[in-house]
Structures are given as structure tokens and as C-alpha cells.
Short mmCIF file of C-alpha atoms and ligand atoms in Angstrom, two decimals:
data_model
loop_
_atom_site.label_atom_id
_atom_site.label_comp_id
_atom_site.label_asym_id
_atom_site.label_seq_id
_atom_site.Cartn_x
_atom_site.Cartn_y
_atom_site.Cartn_z
CA MET A 1 -0.05 -0.06 -0.14
CA ARG A 2 2.74 2.46 -0.78
CA ARG A 3 1.29 4.82 -2.46
CA THR A 4 3.48 7.67 -4.25
CA GLY A 5 3.64 7.81 -6.98
CA HIS A 6 3.61 10.50 -9.68
CA VAL A 7 4.34 12.58 -7.04
CA ASP A 8 5.73 14.85 -9.73
CA VAL A 9 2.99 15.75 -11.24
CA TRP A 10 0.13 18.81 -10.96
CA LYS A 11 -2.93 17.66 -11.56
CA ALA A 12 -5.80 19.54 -11.49
CA ALA A 13 -8.17 20.07 -9.08
CA THR A 14 -11.42 21.78 -8.63
CA VAL A 15 -13.02 22.70 -5.13
CA VAL A 16 -17.01 20.06 -5.49
CA ALA A 17 -17.70 21.13 -1.67
CA ALA A 18 -16.57 24.42 1.08
CA THR A 19 -17.38 24.35 4.11
CA GLN A 20 -17.13 26.97 6.79
CA LEU A 21 -15.35 24.79 10.71
CA THR A 22 -14.41 27.71 12.29
CA PRO A 23 -14.83 31.57 12.27
CA SER A 24 -10.81 31.50 10.61
CA GLY A 25 -11.11 28.24 8.98
CA ARG A 26 -12.80 26.67 6.48
CA SER A 27 -12.95 22.61 5.21
CA LEU A 28 -12.25 22.65 1.00
CA ILE A 29 -13.00 18.97 -0.68
CA LEU A 30 -11.01 18.76 -3.98
CA ASP A 31 -11.63 16.19 -7.21
CA ALA A 32 -8.27 15.77 -8.23
CA PRO A 33 -9.07 13.10 -11.30
CA GLY A 34 -6.19 10.20 -11.36
CA TRP A 35 -5.11 11.54 -7.61
CA GLY A 36 -5.88 7.65 -6.54
CA GLY A 37 -5.72 7.81 -2.39
CA ASN A 38 -3.37 8.38 -0.01
CA LEU A 39 -2.47 6.68 2.64
CA ALA A 40 -3.81 8.70 6.65
CA GLY A 41 -1.40 11.26 7.58
CA GLN A 42 -0.06 12.35 4.34
CA HIS A 43 0.13 15.97 2.88
CA ALA A 44 -0.57 17.44 -0.53
CA ASP A 45 1.73 20.46 -1.57
CA VAL A 46 -1.30 22.61 -3.77
CA ARG A 47 -0.49 25.05 -6.30
CA LEU A 48 -2.57 28.68 -7.00
CA THR A 49 -1.49 30.06 -10.24
CA ALA A 50 -2.33 34.25 -10.92
CA PRO A 51 -3.22 35.65 -14.19
CA ASP A 52 -0.43 36.76 -14.90
CA GLY A 53 1.70 33.57 -14.12
CA TYR A 54 2.60 34.02 -10.71
CA GLN A 55 2.73 30.82 -8.88
CA ALA A 56 2.20 29.94 -4.73
CA VAL A 57 2.49 25.99 -3.43
CA ARG A 58 1.44 26.09 0.00
CA SER A 59 2.14 22.62 1.09
CA TYR A 60 -1.79 21.15 4.01
CA SER A 61 -2.70 18.23 5.57
CA ILE A 62 -5.15 15.62 3.50
CA ALA A 63 -8.12 15.32 6.82
CA SER A 64 -9.51 12.91 4.98
CA ALA A 65 -7.67 8.47 4.11
CA ASP A 66 -10.48 7.36 0.72
CA ALA A 67 -9.27 5.46 -1.84
CA GLY A 68 -10.46 7.45 -4.39
CA ASP A 69 -10.26 11.33 -6.39
CA ARG A 70 -11.25 13.75 -3.50
CA ILE A 71 -9.16 14.73 -0.92
CA GLU A 72 -10.69 16.48 1.90
CA ILE A 73 -8.09 19.71 3.23
CA ALA A 74 -8.99 22.11 6.10
CA VAL A 75 -6.76 25.16 6.29
CA ASP A 76 -7.14 28.00 9.44
CA ARG A 77 -6.03 31.89 7.70
CA VAL A 78 -2.91 33.20 8.34
CA PRO A 79 -3.11 36.74 10.03
CA ASP A 80 -0.80 38.49 6.56
CA GLY A 81 -1.19 35.19 4.83
CA GLU A 82 -0.64 35.10 1.31
CA VAL A 83 -2.21 31.83 0.02
CA SER A 84 -4.29 30.58 3.07
CA PRO A 85 -7.00 33.67 3.38
CA PHE A 86 -7.34 33.08 -0.68
CA LEU A 87 -8.25 29.61 -0.05
CA VAL A 88 -10.17 30.35 4.15
CA ASP A 89 -12.51 33.51 2.65
CA ALA A 90 -12.82 34.07 -1.47
CA ILE A 91 -11.44 30.40 -4.15
CA GLU A 92 -15.86 29.12 -4.68
CA VAL A 93 -16.91 26.19 -5.62
CA GLY A 94 -16.23 25.43 -8.96
CA ASP A 95 -12.48 26.76 -8.94
CA GLN A 96 -9.38 25.23 -9.67
CA VAL A 97 -6.58 24.59 -8.54
CA GLU A 98 -3.59 22.39 -8.47
CA VAL A 99 -2.45 18.77 -6.93
CA ARG A 100 0.69 17.35 -6.38
CA GLY A 101 0.90 14.03 -3.99
CA PRO A 102 0.11 12.16 -2.11
CA LEU A 103 3.35 13.85 0.46
CA GLY A 104 4.88 12.19 3.09
CA GLY A 105 5.68 8.57 4.43
CA TRP A 106 6.76 8.95 7.61
CA PHE A 107 4.33 10.71 9.50
CA VAL A 108 1.56 8.33 8.09
CA TRP A 109 -1.31 5.13 10.40
CA ARG A 110 -1.37 2.89 8.69
CA PRO A 111 -4.49 0.19 9.44
CA GLU A 112 -2.57 -2.61 9.51
CA ASP A 113 -0.45 -0.63 12.75
CA THR A 114 -2.23 -2.28 15.87
CA GLU A 115 -0.73 -1.07 18.86
CA PRO A 116 -1.87 1.74 20.41
CA VAL A 117 -2.24 5.55 18.90
CA LEU A 118 -1.36 9.29 21.09
CA LEU A 119 -1.89 11.52 18.94
CA ILE A 120 -1.96 15.12 19.16
CA GLY A 121 -2.90 18.06 17.28
CA GLY A 122 -2.92 22.10 18.12
CA GLY A 123 -5.10 24.11 15.70
CA SER A 124 -5.41 23.14 12.18
CA GLY A 125 -2.99 20.10 13.46
CA ILE A 126 -5.82 18.83 13.84
CA VAL A 127 -6.33 17.21 9.64
CA PRO A 128 -3.61 14.41 9.13
CA LEU A 129 -4.47 13.58 12.85
CA MET A 130 -7.71 13.47 11.80
CA ALA A 131 -7.45 11.64 8.79
CA MET A 132 -5.71 8.94 11.05
CA VAL A 133 -9.28 8.67 13.48
CA ARG A 134 -10.70 8.02 10.04
CA ALA A 135 -9.28 6.14 9.08
CA HIS A 136 -8.70 3.81 12.39
CA GLU A 137 -13.21 3.28 12.06
CA ALA A 138 -13.14 3.01 8.51
CA ALA A 139 -11.14 -0.18 9.07
CA GLY A 140 -12.40 -1.46 12.40
CA SER A 141 -9.46 -1.01 13.44
CA THR A 142 -9.55 -2.49 17.28
CA SER A 143 -6.40 -1.23 18.20
CA PRO A 144 -6.81 1.90 21.01
CA PHE A 145 -6.66 5.74 19.35
CA ARG A 146 -6.46 8.53 22.13
CA LEU A 147 -6.83 12.07 20.86
CA VAL A 148 -6.02 15.23 22.74
CA TYR A 149 -7.55 18.20 21.34
CA SER A 150 -5.64 21.30 22.03
CA VAL A 151 -7.55 24.79 20.65
CA ARG A 152 -8.06 28.29 21.46
CA SER A 153 -11.64 28.53 22.36
CA PRO A 154 -14.64 25.47 21.79
CA GLN A 155 -15.66 27.20 18.83
CA ASP A 156 -12.01 27.20 17.61
CA ALA A 157 -11.74 22.69 16.37
CA PHE A 158 -12.24 21.93 13.56
CA PHE A 159 -14.49 18.84 13.48
CA ALA A 160 -15.77 19.06 16.49
CA ASP A 161 -19.30 17.03 15.93
CA GLU A 162 -17.33 13.90 14.47
CA LEU A 163 -15.55 14.31 17.31
CA ALA A 164 -18.05 14.15 19.20
CA ALA A 165 -20.18 11.37 17.14
CA ALA A 166 -16.50 9.13 16.79
CA THR A 167 -17.03 5.97 18.16
CA GLY A 168 -13.83 3.99 18.75
CA VAL A 169 -11.22 6.82 19.52
CA GLU A 170 -11.26 8.40 23.06
CA VAL A 171 -11.31 12.31 22.59
CA THR A 172 -9.30 14.83 25.18
CA TRP A 173 -10.71 18.55 24.92
CA ILE A 174 -7.25 21.48 25.51
CA TYR A 175 -8.76 24.72 25.86
CA THR A 176 -6.03 27.19 25.87
CA ARG A 177 -7.59 30.45 26.51
CA ARG A 178 -11.54 29.75 26.83
CA ALA A 179 -12.78 26.56 28.27
CA PRO A 180 -16.99 25.78 27.89
CA ASP A 181 -19.14 26.89 31.04
CA GLY A 182 -18.11 24.62 34.18
CA TRP A 183 -15.35 22.23 32.71
CA ALA A 184 -13.38 21.36 35.20
CA ARG A 185 -9.21 22.01 33.47
CA PRO A 186 -8.16 26.03 33.89
CA ALA A 187 -7.95 27.59 29.93
CA GLY A 188 -4.07 26.80 30.18
CA ARG A 189 -1.93 25.80 27.73
CA LEU A 190 -1.35 21.76 27.35
CA VAL A 191 1.63 20.75 30.27
CA ALA A 192 2.68 17.37 31.79
CA THR A 193 0.39 16.58 33.84
CA ASP A 194 -2.51 17.03 31.15
CA LEU A 195 -0.35 14.29 29.17
CA GLN A 196 1.05 11.98 32.24
CA ALA A 197 -3.23 12.02 32.92
CA LEU A 198 -3.09 9.41 29.99
CA GLU A 199 -2.67 5.64 29.93
CA VAL A 200 -3.71 5.29 26.31
CA THR A 201 -3.65 1.15 27.44
CA GLY A 202 -2.41 -1.05 30.83
CA GLY A 203 1.27 -1.95 29.32
CA GLU A 204 2.22 -1.17 26.00
CA ALA A 205 3.94 2.44 24.67
CA PRO A 206 1.74 3.75 22.32
CA SER A 207 2.78 5.78 18.97
CA VAL A 208 2.60 8.85 19.01
CA PHE A 209 2.63 11.87 16.89
CA VAL A 210 2.07 15.46 17.35
CA CYS A 211 0.87 18.16 15.04
CA GLY A 212 0.85 21.20 14.98
CA PRO A 213 2.27 24.94 14.77
CA THR A 214 6.27 24.65 15.08
CA GLY A 215 5.77 26.00 18.94
CA PHE A 216 3.52 23.89 19.99
CA VAL A 217 4.52 20.72 18.80
CA GLU A 218 8.28 21.93 20.10
CA ALA A 219 7.01 22.10 23.81
CA VAL A 220 4.83 19.08 23.59
CA ALA A 221 8.07 16.53 22.23
CA ASP A 222 9.59 17.71 24.72
CA THR A 223 6.97 16.92 27.85
CA LEU A 224 6.18 13.97 25.76
CA VAL A 225 10.53 12.58 26.45
CA ALA A 226 10.19 14.19 29.91
CA ILE A 227 7.45 12.04 31.62
CA GLY A 228 9.38 9.24 29.97
CA HIS A 229 8.52 8.50 25.91
CA ASP A 230 10.99 7.06 24.17
CA PRO A 231 11.67 9.62 21.49
CA ALA A 232 12.09 7.18 19.08
CA ARG A 233 8.45 6.72 19.07
CA ILE A 234 7.19 9.76 19.03
CA LYS A 235 6.77 11.31 15.18
CA THR A 236 6.18 15.30 14.59
CA GLU A 237 5.00 17.07 11.91
CA ARG A 238 5.27 21.32 12.15
CA PHE A 239 2.95 23.22 9.88
CA GLY A 240 4.93 26.35 10.51
CA GLY A 241 4.12 29.90 12.60
CA SER A 242 4.09 30.22 16.22
CA MET B 1 0.29 24.20 -19.11
CA ALA B 2 -0.92 25.49 -15.55
CA VAL B 3 -4.61 26.29 -15.00
CA PHE B 4 -5.85 29.68 -13.43
CA THR B 5 -6.84 29.73 -10.25
CA ARG B 6 -9.68 32.18 -10.63
CA GLY B 7 -9.59 35.72 -8.49
CA PHE B 8 -5.60 35.08 -7.06
CA GLY B 9 -3.23 37.30 -7.73
CA GLY B 10 -0.37 36.65 -5.62
CA ARG B 11 1.49 39.25 -3.14
CA ALA B 12 3.27 41.71 -4.35
CA ARG B 13 6.89 40.00 -4.88
CA GLU B 14 10.37 41.15 -5.46
CA GLN B 15 12.43 39.09 -7.78
CA ASP B 16 15.55 38.17 -6.15
CA ASP B 17 18.00 35.97 -8.09
CA ARG B 18 18.88 34.31 -4.71
CA LEU B 19 15.73 32.52 -4.79
CA PRO B 20 15.60 28.91 -6.86
CA PRO B 21 12.43 28.47 -8.16
CA GLY B 22 9.72 28.04 -6.61
CA GLN B 23 10.93 28.95 -2.49
CA PHE B 24 9.31 32.63 -0.98
CA LEU B 25 12.06 34.50 1.71
CA THR B 26 11.98 34.23 5.38
CA GLU B 27 13.14 36.52 7.46
CA ASP B 28 12.75 33.92 10.78
CA PHE B 29 13.91 30.84 11.14
CA PRO B 30 11.64 27.91 11.04
CA VAL B 31 12.38 24.60 12.27
CA LEU B 32 11.31 21.31 11.17
CA SER B 33 12.29 17.86 12.39
CA ALA B 34 10.69 14.22 12.57
CA GLY B 35 10.32 13.49 16.02
CA PRO B 36 11.77 15.11 19.06
CA THR B 37 14.86 17.91 19.55
CA PRO B 38 17.67 15.20 20.82
CA ARG B 39 19.45 17.16 23.59
CA ILE B 40 23.11 16.68 23.87
CA ASP B 41 25.21 17.89 26.09
CA THR B 42 29.11 18.84 24.45
CA ASP B 43 30.56 16.38 27.57
CA GLU B 44 28.70 13.47 25.64
CA TRP B 45 28.79 14.58 22.04
CA GLU B 46 31.58 12.62 19.76
CA PHE B 47 31.49 13.15 15.59
CA GLN B 48 33.05 9.89 13.97
CA ILE B 49 33.39 9.24 9.26
CA ARG B 50 34.04 5.62 9.81
CA THR B 51 34.92 4.09 6.49
CA GLU B 52 35.22 0.96 4.56
CA THR B 53 38.46 -1.02 6.58
CA GLY B 54 35.94 0.03 10.11
CA GLU B 55 39.13 2.43 11.15
CA THR B 56 37.15 5.59 13.39
CA HIS B 57 38.30 8.56 13.27
CA ARG B 58 36.27 10.82 16.51
CA TRP B 59 36.55 13.78 17.44
CA ASP B 60 35.20 15.16 20.87
CA TRP B 61 34.39 18.43 22.02
CA ALA B 62 37.29 19.83 22.94
CA ALA B 63 37.96 18.29 19.27
CA MET B 64 36.37 20.01 17.20
CA GLN B 65 37.39 22.78 19.05
CA ALA B 66 40.78 23.23 18.41
CA LEU B 67 41.23 22.66 14.69
CA GLN B 68 40.70 25.60 12.93
CA GLN B 69 36.97 27.16 12.86
CA ASP B 70 35.59 29.47 9.70
CA ASP B 71 33.28 31.66 9.36
CA ILE B 72 30.83 30.46 6.72
CA THR B 73 28.37 33.04 5.24
CA ARG B 74 25.50 31.25 2.80
CA ASP B 75 21.87 31.21 1.75
CA ILE B 76 19.96 28.03 2.93
CA HIS B 77 17.01 26.88 1.07
CA CYS B 78 14.66 24.44 2.59
CA VAL B 79 11.88 21.99 0.89
CA THR B 80 9.18 22.80 2.54
CA ARG B 81 9.71 26.52 0.78
CA TRP B 82 11.42 28.77 2.41
CA THR B 83 14.56 30.20 1.71
CA LYS B 84 17.29 32.59 4.18
CA LEU B 85 19.24 34.86 2.20
CA GLY B 86 23.38 35.44 3.87
CA THR B 87 22.97 33.57 7.02
CA SER B 88 26.41 33.50 9.49
CA TRP B 89 28.09 30.27 11.28
CA GLN B 90 30.71 28.94 12.74
CA GLY B 91 32.43 25.45 12.13
CA VAL B 92 35.22 22.64 10.80
CA SER B 93 35.10 22.49 7.16
CA LEU B 94 34.90 19.13 5.82
CA ASP B 95 37.92 19.38 4.47
CA THR B 96 39.64 19.89 7.80
CA LEU B 97 38.26 16.36 9.03
CA PHE B 98 38.71 14.88 5.68
CA ALA B 99 42.44 15.41 5.66
CA GLU B 100 42.45 12.78 8.30
CA VAL B 101 40.72 9.84 6.69
CA GLU B 102 41.30 7.06 4.27
CA SER B 103 38.50 6.09 2.15
CA GLY B 104 38.18 4.15 -1.73
CA TYR B 105 34.13 4.39 -1.53
CA ASP B 106 31.87 7.85 -2.68
CA PHE B 107 28.68 8.21 -0.74
CA VAL B 108 28.66 9.06 3.20
CA MET B 109 25.13 8.55 5.13
CA ALA B 110 25.40 10.67 8.10
CA HIS B 111 24.15 9.91 11.28
CA ALA B 112 22.46 11.68 13.30
CA TYR B 113 21.58 11.71 17.54
CA GLY B 114 18.25 10.94 17.67
CA GLY B 115 18.39 8.12 14.42
CA TYR B 116 18.58 10.57 12.15
CA THR B 117 20.12 9.52 8.49
CA THR B 118 20.49 11.09 4.84
CA ASN B 119 23.30 10.85 1.97
CA VAL B 120 25.53 12.99 0.49
CA PRO B 121 27.93 12.14 -2.25
CA LEU B 122 31.70 12.31 -0.93
CA ASP B 123 32.55 14.86 -3.84
CA ASP B 124 28.90 17.90 -2.02
CA LEU B 125 31.07 17.32 1.48
CA LEU B 126 34.63 18.60 0.12
CA ASP B 127 36.70 21.84 -1.82
CA GLY B 128 33.88 23.67 1.16
CA LYS B 129 31.42 23.08 0.71
CA ALA B 130 30.28 21.58 3.53
CA TRP B 131 30.53 22.07 7.48
CA ILE B 132 30.23 20.83 11.06
CA ALA B 133 28.77 23.92 12.54
CA THR B 134 28.46 24.73 16.31
CA GLY B 135 28.20 28.54 16.23
CA PHE B 136 25.02 30.20 14.88
CA ASP B 137 24.96 33.83 14.62
CA GLY B 138 27.87 34.50 16.60
CA GLU B 139 25.59 31.62 19.27
CA PRO B 140 26.30 28.55 20.10
CA LEU B 141 23.99 26.45 17.64
CA ALA B 142 20.35 26.20 19.19
CA ALA B 143 18.87 22.60 19.97
CA GLU B 144 16.54 23.55 18.33
CA HIS B 145 18.09 24.06 15.06
CA GLY B 146 20.70 21.01 14.92
CA GLY B 147 22.72 21.65 18.43
CA PRO B 148 25.10 21.33 19.39
CA ALA B 149 26.48 20.29 15.72
CA ARG B 150 25.28 20.39 12.88
CA LEU B 151 26.04 19.22 9.35
CA LEU B 152 26.15 22.42 7.20
CA ILE B 153 25.70 21.84 3.17
CA PRO B 154 24.74 24.81 2.63
CA HIS B 155 24.37 24.29 -1.92
CA LEU B 156 21.52 21.10 -1.58
CA TYR B 157 18.16 21.27 0.35
CA PHE B 158 18.25 21.97 3.46
CA TRP B 159 17.38 18.43 5.43
CA LYS B 160 21.00 16.87 3.79
CA SER B 161 22.37 19.37 6.43
CA ALA B 162 21.44 16.83 9.16
CA LYS B 163 20.84 18.53 12.95
CA TRP B 164 22.57 16.70 15.32
CA ILE B 165 25.04 15.20 13.66
CA ARG B 166 27.29 12.07 15.34
CA GLY B 167 29.49 10.59 12.32
CA LEU B 168 29.40 9.78 9.15
CA VAL B 169 29.85 6.21 7.50
CA MET B 170 31.52 6.13 3.75
CA GLN B 171 29.07 4.24 1.52
CA GLN B 172 29.51 2.47 -1.81
CA ASP B 173 26.59 3.27 -2.54
CA ASP B 174 23.74 6.37 -2.71
CA GLU B 175 21.73 4.28 0.21
CA PRO B 176 18.42 6.54 0.73
CA GLY B 177 18.82 8.23 4.36
CA PHE B 178 15.86 8.92 6.36
CA TRP B 179 13.66 11.71 4.31
CA GLU B 180 15.30 9.98 1.39
CA GLN B 181 13.43 6.71 1.56
CA ASN B 182 10.15 9.06 2.39
CA GLY B 183 9.76 10.21 -0.77
CA TYR B 184 11.99 12.73 -0.87
CA HIS B 185 14.80 12.93 -3.83
CA ALA B 186 18.11 11.30 -3.50
CA TYR B 187 20.29 14.18 -3.92
CA GLY B 188 18.08 17.56 -3.88
CA ASP B 189 19.39 20.60 -5.85
CA PRO B 190 16.70 23.29 -4.92
CA TRP B 191 17.70 24.99 -8.60
CA LEU B 192 16.76 22.05 -10.49
CA GLU B 193 13.76 21.42 -7.61
CA GLN B 194 14.32 17.83 -6.70
CA ARG B 195 12.34 17.42 -3.67
CA TYR B 196 10.80 14.65 -4.30
CA SER B 197 11.65 11.41 -6.04
C1 LIG C 1 3.19 19.78 6.12
C2 LIG C 1 2.42 20.46 6.15
C3 LIG C 1 1.50 20.47 6.83
C4 LIG C 1 1.02 21.50 6.69
N1 LIG C 1 -0.76 21.93 6.59
C5 LIG C 1 -1.80 22.55 6.88
C6 LIG C 1 -3.14 22.56 7.36
O1 LIG C 1 -3.72 20.61 7.56
N2 LIG C 1 -3.63 23.21 7.35
C7 LIG C 1 -3.56 24.90 7.56
O2 LIG C 1 -4.17 25.49 7.77
N3 LIG C 1 -1.67 25.24 7.10
C8 LIG C 1 -1.03 23.99 7.46
N4 LIG C 1 0.42 23.82 6.71
C9 LIG C 1 0.65 25.01 6.67
C10 LIG C 1 0.68 25.63 5.31
O3 LIG C 1 0.94 25.86 3.90
C11 LIG C 1 0.48 27.66 5.13
O4 LIG C 1 1.87 27.68 5.77
C12 LIG C 1 -0.27 28.11 5.65
O5 LIG C 1 -1.83 28.02 5.11
C13 LIG C 1 0.14 29.48 5.92
O6 LIG C 1 0.13 30.57 4.81
P1 LIG C 1 -0.24 31.10 3.86
O7 LIG C 1 0.85 31.52 3.40
O8 LIG C 1 -1.33 31.73 4.15
O9 LIG C 1 1.77 32.13 4.68
P2 LIG C 1 2.84 33.11 3.98
O10 LIG C 1 1.74 34.32 3.60
O11 LIG C 1 3.16 31.89 3.72
O12 LIG C 1 3.13 33.73 5.42
C14 LIG C 1 2.20 34.95 6.58
C15 LIG C 1 3.42 35.10 7.52
O13 LIG C 1 2.71 33.87 8.87
C16 LIG C 1 3.53 33.18 9.00
N5 LIG C 1 3.75 31.52 9.40
C17 LIG C 1 3.53 30.55 7.88
N6 LIG C 1 2.67 29.40 8.27
C18 LIG C 1 2.58 29.56 9.25
C19 LIG C 1 0.92 29.31 10.30
N7 LIG C 1 0.75 27.48 9.48
N8 LIG C 1 1.30 29.52 11.12
C20 LIG C 1 0.99 30.45 11.54
N9 LIG C 1 1.79 31.60 10.85
C21 LIG C 1 2.47 31.25 9.92
C22 LIG C 1 5.16 33.11 8.50
O14 LIG C 1 6.13 33.23 8.82
C23 LIG C 1 4.84 34.51 8.01
O15 LIG C 1 5.29 35.45 8.90
C24 LIG C 1 0.42 22.46 7.07
C25 LIG C 1 2.62 23.30 6.47
C26 LIG C 1 3.13 21.90 6.32
C27 LIG C 1 4.85 21.95 6.27
#
């Protein structure tokens, strides 16, 4: 199941659905004939070409892990960014972009993997982890899955309804700026005690996937090592920014 | 022929002939790696070069510091498309280190603390093209950027400049390293956009 063929070829893709996920985030479903599926956790390069020929390329993780030609990306607007405000605010159903991929063979979860998994996402870092949650459910995998999702406030969560309904994954929410009313944990950044409270299973050490802005990933990965996780079992994906 | 994206204008951009195709300029210094940042004390740190005969050349931190230190100013290019111009580093040229090494092999596998590997032709390390860098901007190299010491090969995409370097192993063949096994190009010339395999 190595789906990394023909990555050097740009493929035309049409936006077939666009859904606002949060005030700053939007999901786009792209139909890219010839795409042929991706593994959960892989990303695509997305290329935009202006009428004067100017091009911009950015990487976006793929939220879907289906076998077909449709991929879902979920973009968070970076203030003053060049590409993300366009994808969140301007692009419409029927518009075209180009995609290349699937890319990356490291930060991936495969249905044949059976060990327990701990997923830790910050902000838009949920996207490749969502693909893993979906692939896990679609495959009927019995490997224990635990997701820790850090967001500023409840309204900033991507895929909140789907995560609430998901079976086969236990979700722990971390709110950094504003927690819901009556929430036991006060709003604040993810710290060692939050992670120490989580046991994925009784014995076996989990494989850990951490994804989000660089500063988040750096802090979480350091914390995981400090509380005794084996660095060799921690995979990280850094989205850039702070 | 690229398809146009309706309504996309892009940003007013400066032309700069130091920018390889597909790259954009960044002022900050992004961090990218595949796992947690290893923290290695200079007391424990050691750098080795191993040849086909099994002979191993070793330098501890003091031995590395005792060698001729170069000041290096170069542009660096990350495969994730940022380019940083005129970065300044301090380090030891691989010419200095290889002066003591005899090998008939043409390829090198770089090994890092934390298990990362990357492959490079020996020619790309010699003749003033590569260093073991221990300083950035006049300060000791920070751990998230590969400190205490990283490989610095500015003319290739930056994943070749292995952070937390611990050794080089001479190889007869050009075998793929970590990212090279995970979909990235075996050589990685930014000017030819050799991003993916
Ligand atoms: C493998 C990979 C997967 C990614 N997946 C996703 C994804 O699923 N969803 C998503 O929204 N983004 C994702 N990103 C980030 C994305 O590629 C862009 O960097 C992001 O959309 C900003 O692009 P821009 O053109 O709007 O901003 P730019 O014009 O490129 O940047 C404007 C300013 O914002 C800073 N900046 C750049 N990126 C970020 C960031 N992520 N956060 C904060 N500040 C930033 C820059 O340093 C710059 O100062 C991913 C990045 C990588 C490398």
C-alpha cells in the first residue's frame, strides 16, 4: 500500500465543496482526477496560479484517507498570509487549483498497525490526525486510539461534531484561552500533568503523533520525552508559524 | 500548462536572483524535524567518520573546538519552500576533518543523534562546500536548530544538513537516508527543484 507514485505531476483539481469549520477555518473538498488515494497523515502541495503566471505553493495535510480521487483539506487563516486567506475567504465551489502528492511517508498511520496510538493536535494540526481517526474507524481497527486536541476555545475546534460522534477514539479537549462553562480544567496551555493523566492502555507504550504550529509541537514533544515517552516512538509534523 | 485559479492575485513580490525556483524569502528561522529535539551535552558529544576498513576517526567536543574554525555566510533553502539569505555560521570544514581520512568510497551516510540519516555524495562535502557547524550568528547553535553540532551543506536542500550530527559512514553505493526513503529526492538540488523522488 505504498501510494507515492507520480508525485512529480501536478494535477488539476476542482473545489467541489467548501464548508466553514470555525471563524478562521474552512474545509475544502477537491476533486483531482487521477489522484488515487492517500495514506492517513500524508499531505498535498497545493499550487495557485494568478492570471499573470505568478504561482504560490503551500503544503496542506489531507483530512481524508479514502481510496478515490477526492481529498479534503482544512485551512486555518494565517493573518497577513498570502495563500490561506484566499483559501478560507475567497475560493469558491467550481474554482480550480493544482495538487501534487500524496507526499510524506513518515507521519502516517496504516490500518495494519496494531499498537495503541496517542494523537496530539494543536489548532489546524488536527487535520492529519483526523485522517487517522477516520481511517481507524473505516477499517474497524481495534487498536486503542486516544486524541488530545488543543484549541483556543470551543468555537475554534475543527470537526467538533464529528469527533463527538466518533466511536473508537477517546477525545480529550484542552482549551487554552476559554473553556466551556463548568469545565473542570481551567483554560491554559497543554502541560505535563495533562499528558501524565493519559494512559492509552495498561501496558504497551503508544505510538505518538504530534502535529501543529512549530512552537506547540516543540513544547509537546519535549514534554513527552520529559515524562518518559520513548523519543523513537514520537513522530512530529510542524506546520510552521509560531 | 497550469490551470489558473480564479481570483488569485498573489502578493506583490520582489524578484531576487538568489531565490531558487518555488522558494520564498523568510526572515525568521523555521524549525522542521521528524521527532522530538534531542538534547545532547557537549560532554557526551562525539563525532566520528568511519571508513570501509572499519577504521573510525573520532573527535570529542574539545578536539573539534581545537580545529581551524571557519566563518561561513551562505543562503539556505528548505524543501518546504523557505529560503533564508546570508545566514552566518561558525564551524569546521569537512576538508579539515577528511584530511585525516582515507577512503575509496564515493558516498556518505550522515547519522544523527535521535536516529536521523541522510545520504550525500562525498564530492558534495569537500572543497569548501560543507561544515560541521557549532555556531549560528555568533552564538552556540541552539538545540532546535541542531545544536550542539549539525552538518551544513548549504548548496543542497536543508534536510541534507543533518541536525545533531554524530557521524559519517563511508558507503560504496548511494543508499537512501531517512527522508529519501520517505518520498524525497536522493540528491536535493534546490536550483533543479529536486524535491520528491
Ligand atoms: C506538511 C505541512 C502540512 C500543513 N498542513 C496544514 C493544514 O492542514 N492546515 C493549515 O491551515 N495549514 C497547514 N500547513 C501550513 C500551510 O502550509 C501554510 O504555511 C499556511 O497556510 C500559511 O500560508 P500563507 O500563504 O497564508 O502564509 P505566508 O504568506 O506563507 O506567511 C505569512 C506569515 O505567517 C507565518 N506563518 C506561516 N505559516 C504559518 C502557520 N501555519 N501558522 C502561523 N503563522 C504562519 C509566516 O512565517 C509569515 O510570517 C501545513 C504546513 C506543512 C509544512
